[in-house]
PDB file of C-alpha atoms in Angstrom:
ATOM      1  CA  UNK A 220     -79.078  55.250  20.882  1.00 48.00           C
ATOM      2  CA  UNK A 221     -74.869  55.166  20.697  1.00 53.00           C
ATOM      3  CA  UNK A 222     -73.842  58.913  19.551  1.00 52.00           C
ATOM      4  CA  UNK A 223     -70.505  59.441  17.440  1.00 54.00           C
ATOM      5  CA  UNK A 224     -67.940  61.056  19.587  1.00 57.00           C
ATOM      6  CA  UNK A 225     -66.169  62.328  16.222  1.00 55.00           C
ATOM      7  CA  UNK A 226     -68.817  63.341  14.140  1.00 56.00           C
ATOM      8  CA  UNK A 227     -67.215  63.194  10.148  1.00 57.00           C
ATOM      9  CA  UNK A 228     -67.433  66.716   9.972  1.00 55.00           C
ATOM     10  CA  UNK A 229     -65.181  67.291  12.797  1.00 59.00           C
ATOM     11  CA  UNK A 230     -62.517  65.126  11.754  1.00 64.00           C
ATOM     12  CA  UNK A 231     -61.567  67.591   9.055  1.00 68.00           C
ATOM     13  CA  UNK A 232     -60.993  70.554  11.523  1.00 75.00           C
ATOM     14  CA  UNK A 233     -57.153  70.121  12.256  1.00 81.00           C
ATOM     15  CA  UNK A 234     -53.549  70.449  11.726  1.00 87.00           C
ATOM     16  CA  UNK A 235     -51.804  68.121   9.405  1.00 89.00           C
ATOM     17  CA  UNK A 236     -48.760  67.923   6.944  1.00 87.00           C
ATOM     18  CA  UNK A 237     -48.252  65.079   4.426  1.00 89.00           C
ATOM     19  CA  UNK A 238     -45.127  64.478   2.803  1.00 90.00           C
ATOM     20  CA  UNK A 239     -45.538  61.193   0.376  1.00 91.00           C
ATOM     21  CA  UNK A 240     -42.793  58.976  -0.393  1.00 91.00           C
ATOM     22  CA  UNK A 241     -40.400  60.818   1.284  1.00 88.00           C
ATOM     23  CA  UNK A 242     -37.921  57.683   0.036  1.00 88.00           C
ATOM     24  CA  UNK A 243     -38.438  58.966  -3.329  1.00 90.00           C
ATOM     25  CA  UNK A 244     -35.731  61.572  -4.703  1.00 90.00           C
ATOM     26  CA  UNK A 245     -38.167  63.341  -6.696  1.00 92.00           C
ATOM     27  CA  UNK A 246     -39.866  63.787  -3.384  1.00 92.00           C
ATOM     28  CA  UNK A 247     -37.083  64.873  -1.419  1.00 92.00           C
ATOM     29  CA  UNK A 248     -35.805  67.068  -4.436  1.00 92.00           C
ATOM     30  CA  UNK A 249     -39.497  68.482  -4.352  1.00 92.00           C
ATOM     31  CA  UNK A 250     -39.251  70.078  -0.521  1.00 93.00           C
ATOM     32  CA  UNK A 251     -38.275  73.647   0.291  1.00 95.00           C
ATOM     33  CA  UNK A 252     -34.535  73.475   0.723  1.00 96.00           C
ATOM     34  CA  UNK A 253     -32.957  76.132   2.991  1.00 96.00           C
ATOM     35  CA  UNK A 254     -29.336  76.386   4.157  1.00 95.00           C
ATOM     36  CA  UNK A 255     -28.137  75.282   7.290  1.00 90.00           C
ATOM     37  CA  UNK A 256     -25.391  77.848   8.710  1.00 88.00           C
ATOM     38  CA  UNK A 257     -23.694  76.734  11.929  1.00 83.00           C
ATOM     39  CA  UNK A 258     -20.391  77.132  13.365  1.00 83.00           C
ATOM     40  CA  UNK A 259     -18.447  73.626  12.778  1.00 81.00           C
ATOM     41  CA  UNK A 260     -21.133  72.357  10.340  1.00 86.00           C
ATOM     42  CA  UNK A 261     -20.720  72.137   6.026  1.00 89.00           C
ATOM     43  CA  UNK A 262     -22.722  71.732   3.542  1.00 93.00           C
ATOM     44  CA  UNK A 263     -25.845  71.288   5.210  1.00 95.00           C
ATOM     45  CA  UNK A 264     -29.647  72.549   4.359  1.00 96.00           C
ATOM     46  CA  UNK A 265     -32.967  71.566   5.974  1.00 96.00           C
ATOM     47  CA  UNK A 266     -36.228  71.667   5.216  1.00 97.00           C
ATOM     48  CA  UNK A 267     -37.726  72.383   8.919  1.00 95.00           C
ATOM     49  CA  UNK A 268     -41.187  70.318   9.909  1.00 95.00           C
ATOM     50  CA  UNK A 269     -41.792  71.492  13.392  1.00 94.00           C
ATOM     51  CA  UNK A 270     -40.664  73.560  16.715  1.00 94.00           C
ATOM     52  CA  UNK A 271     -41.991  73.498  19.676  1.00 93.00           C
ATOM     53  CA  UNK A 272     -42.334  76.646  21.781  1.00 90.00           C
ATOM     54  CA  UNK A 273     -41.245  75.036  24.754  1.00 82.00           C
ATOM     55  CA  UNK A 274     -38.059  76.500  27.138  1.00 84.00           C
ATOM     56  CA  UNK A 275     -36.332  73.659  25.431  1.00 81.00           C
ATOM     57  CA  UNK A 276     -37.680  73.242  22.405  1.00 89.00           C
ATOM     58  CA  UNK A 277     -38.269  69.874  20.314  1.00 94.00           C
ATOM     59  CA  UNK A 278     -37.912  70.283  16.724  1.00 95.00           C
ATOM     60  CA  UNK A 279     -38.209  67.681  13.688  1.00 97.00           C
ATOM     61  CA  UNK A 280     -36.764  68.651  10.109  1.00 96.00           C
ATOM     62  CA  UNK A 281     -35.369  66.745   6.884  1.00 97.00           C
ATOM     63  CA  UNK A 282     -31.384  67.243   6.651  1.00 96.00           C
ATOM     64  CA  UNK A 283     -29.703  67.156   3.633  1.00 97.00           C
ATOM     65  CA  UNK A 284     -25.836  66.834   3.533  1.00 97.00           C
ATOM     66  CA  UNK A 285     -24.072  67.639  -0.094  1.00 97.00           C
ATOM     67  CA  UNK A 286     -20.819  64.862  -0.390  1.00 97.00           C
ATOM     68  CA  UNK A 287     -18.149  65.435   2.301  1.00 96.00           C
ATOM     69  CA  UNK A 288     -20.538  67.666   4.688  1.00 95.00           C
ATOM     70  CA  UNK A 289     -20.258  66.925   8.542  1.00 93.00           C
ATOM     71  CA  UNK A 290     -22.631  68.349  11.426  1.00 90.00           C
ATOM     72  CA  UNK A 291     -20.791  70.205  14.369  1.00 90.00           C
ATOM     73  CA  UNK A 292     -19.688  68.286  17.461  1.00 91.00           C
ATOM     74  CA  UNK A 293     -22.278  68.483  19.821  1.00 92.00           C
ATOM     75  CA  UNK A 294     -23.898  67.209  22.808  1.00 94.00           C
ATOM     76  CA  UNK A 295     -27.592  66.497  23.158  1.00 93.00           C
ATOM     77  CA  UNK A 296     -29.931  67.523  25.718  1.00 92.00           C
ATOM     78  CA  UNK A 297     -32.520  65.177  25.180  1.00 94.00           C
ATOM     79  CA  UNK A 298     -33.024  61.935  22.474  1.00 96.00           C
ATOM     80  CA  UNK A 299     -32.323  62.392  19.131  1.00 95.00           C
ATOM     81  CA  UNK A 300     -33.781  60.154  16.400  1.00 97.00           C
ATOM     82  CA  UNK A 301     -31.982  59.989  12.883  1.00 97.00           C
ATOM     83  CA  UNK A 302     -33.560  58.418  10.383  1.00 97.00           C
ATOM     84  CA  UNK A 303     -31.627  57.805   6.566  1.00 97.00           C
ATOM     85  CA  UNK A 304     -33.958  58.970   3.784  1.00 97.00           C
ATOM     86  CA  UNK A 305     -30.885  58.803   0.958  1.00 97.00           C
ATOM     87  CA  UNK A 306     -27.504  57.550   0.853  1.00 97.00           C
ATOM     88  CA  UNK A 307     -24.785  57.244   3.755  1.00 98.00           C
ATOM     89  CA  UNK A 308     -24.482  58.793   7.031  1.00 97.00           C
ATOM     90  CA  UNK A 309     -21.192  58.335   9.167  1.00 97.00           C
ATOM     91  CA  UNK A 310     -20.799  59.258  12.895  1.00 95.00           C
ATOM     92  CA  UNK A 311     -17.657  59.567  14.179  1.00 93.00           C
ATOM     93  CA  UNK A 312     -17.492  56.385  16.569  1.00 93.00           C
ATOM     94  CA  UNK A 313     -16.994  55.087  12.915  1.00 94.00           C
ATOM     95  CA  UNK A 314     -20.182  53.135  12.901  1.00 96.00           C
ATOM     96  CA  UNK A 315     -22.030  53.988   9.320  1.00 98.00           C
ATOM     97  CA  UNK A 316     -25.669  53.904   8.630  1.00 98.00           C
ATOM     98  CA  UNK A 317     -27.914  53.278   5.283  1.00 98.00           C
ATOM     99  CA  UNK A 318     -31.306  53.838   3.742  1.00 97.00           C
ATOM    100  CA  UNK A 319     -33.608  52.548   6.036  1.00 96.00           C
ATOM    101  CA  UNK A 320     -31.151  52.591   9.152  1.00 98.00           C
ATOM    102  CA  UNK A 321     -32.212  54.131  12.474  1.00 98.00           C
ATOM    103  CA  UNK A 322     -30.631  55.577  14.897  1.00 96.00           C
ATOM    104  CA  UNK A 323     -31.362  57.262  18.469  1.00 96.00           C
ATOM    105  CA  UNK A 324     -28.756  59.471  20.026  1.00 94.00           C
ATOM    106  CA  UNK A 325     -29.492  59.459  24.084  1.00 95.00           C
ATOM    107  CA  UNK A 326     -29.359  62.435  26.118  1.00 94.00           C
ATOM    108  CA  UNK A 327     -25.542  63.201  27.226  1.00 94.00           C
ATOM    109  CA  UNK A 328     -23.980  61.418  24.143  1.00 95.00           C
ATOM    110  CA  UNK A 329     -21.480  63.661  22.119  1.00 94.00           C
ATOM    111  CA  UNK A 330     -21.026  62.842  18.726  1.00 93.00           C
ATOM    112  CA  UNK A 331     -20.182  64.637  15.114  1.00 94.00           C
ATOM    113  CA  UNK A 332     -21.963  63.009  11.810  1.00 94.00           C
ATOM    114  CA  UNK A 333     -20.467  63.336   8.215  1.00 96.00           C
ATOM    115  CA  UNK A 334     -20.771  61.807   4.462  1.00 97.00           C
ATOM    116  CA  UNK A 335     -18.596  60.838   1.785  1.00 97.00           C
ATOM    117  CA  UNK A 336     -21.259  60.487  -0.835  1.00 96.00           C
ATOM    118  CA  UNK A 337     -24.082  62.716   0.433  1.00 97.00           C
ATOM    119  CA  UNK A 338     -27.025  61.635   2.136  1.00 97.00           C
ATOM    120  CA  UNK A 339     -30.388  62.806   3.445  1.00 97.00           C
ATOM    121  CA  UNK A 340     -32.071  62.284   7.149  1.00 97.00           C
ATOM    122  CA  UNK A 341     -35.049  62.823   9.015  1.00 97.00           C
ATOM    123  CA  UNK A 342     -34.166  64.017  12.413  1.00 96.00           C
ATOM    124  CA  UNK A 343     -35.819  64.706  15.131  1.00 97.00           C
ATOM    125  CA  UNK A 344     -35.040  66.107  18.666  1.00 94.00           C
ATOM    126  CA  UNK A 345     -36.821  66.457  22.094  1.00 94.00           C
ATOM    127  CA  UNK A 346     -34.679  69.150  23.357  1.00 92.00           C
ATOM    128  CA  UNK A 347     -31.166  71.434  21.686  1.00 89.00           C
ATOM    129  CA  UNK A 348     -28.080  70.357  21.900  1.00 89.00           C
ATOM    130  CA  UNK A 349     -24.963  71.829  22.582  1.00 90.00           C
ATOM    131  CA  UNK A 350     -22.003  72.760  20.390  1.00 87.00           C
ATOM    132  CA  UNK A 351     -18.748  71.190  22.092  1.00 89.00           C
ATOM    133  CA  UNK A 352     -15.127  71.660  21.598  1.00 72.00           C
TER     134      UNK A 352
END
């Protein structure tokens, strides 16, 4: 007779966070909101989702920037995935991004990201990066 590998009462014993509709603003207004303060960077909280405990951490966190905010310049140590919950994100090559737009930053590219109007991201890294000059 076939056995179950994952009995139904096992599939209940783990880890997991839900966030729903995370394209709603009531949603995203709805999160734990906490002040990001960084040398170079404005106006800037995050709500953090995970970090890793590795030597170089990975680490994945919702990033909300209030209107005319920018990130520091930095370079990244691994890939970097940006992912526009709310309005417009700007990098500094110039190239601007929307809802729905996303973007992966590859290890060794430099960049610094900014807003006019405000906007809100999902990011996630596989390793820090570092703040440049």
């Amino acid at each position: 007779m076939p056995t179950t590998p994952n009995p139904v009462a096992d599939r209940t014993d783990r880890s997991v966070t839900v966030l729903r509709d995370l394209l709603s603003p009531e949603a995203l207004d709805s999160v734990e909101w906490r002040r990001w303060h960084e040398p170079g960077r404005t106006g800037t909280a995050i709500h953090a989702l995970y970090e890793t405990a590795d030597d170089q951490p990975a680490t994945a966190q919702l990033i909300r920037f209030d209107p005319g905010a920018h990130g520091d310049l930095h370079e990244h140590l691994g890939y970097e995935l940006m992912f526009v919950l709310q309005g417009e994100l700007l990098n500094d090559n110039g190239d601007r991004y929307g809802v729905g737009d996303l973007v992966i930053e590859e290890p060794g590219s430099v960049h610094r990201i900014s807003t006019e109007t405000g906007c809100t991201l999902l990011g996630i890294r596989e390793a820090p990066v570092v703040p440049t000059n």
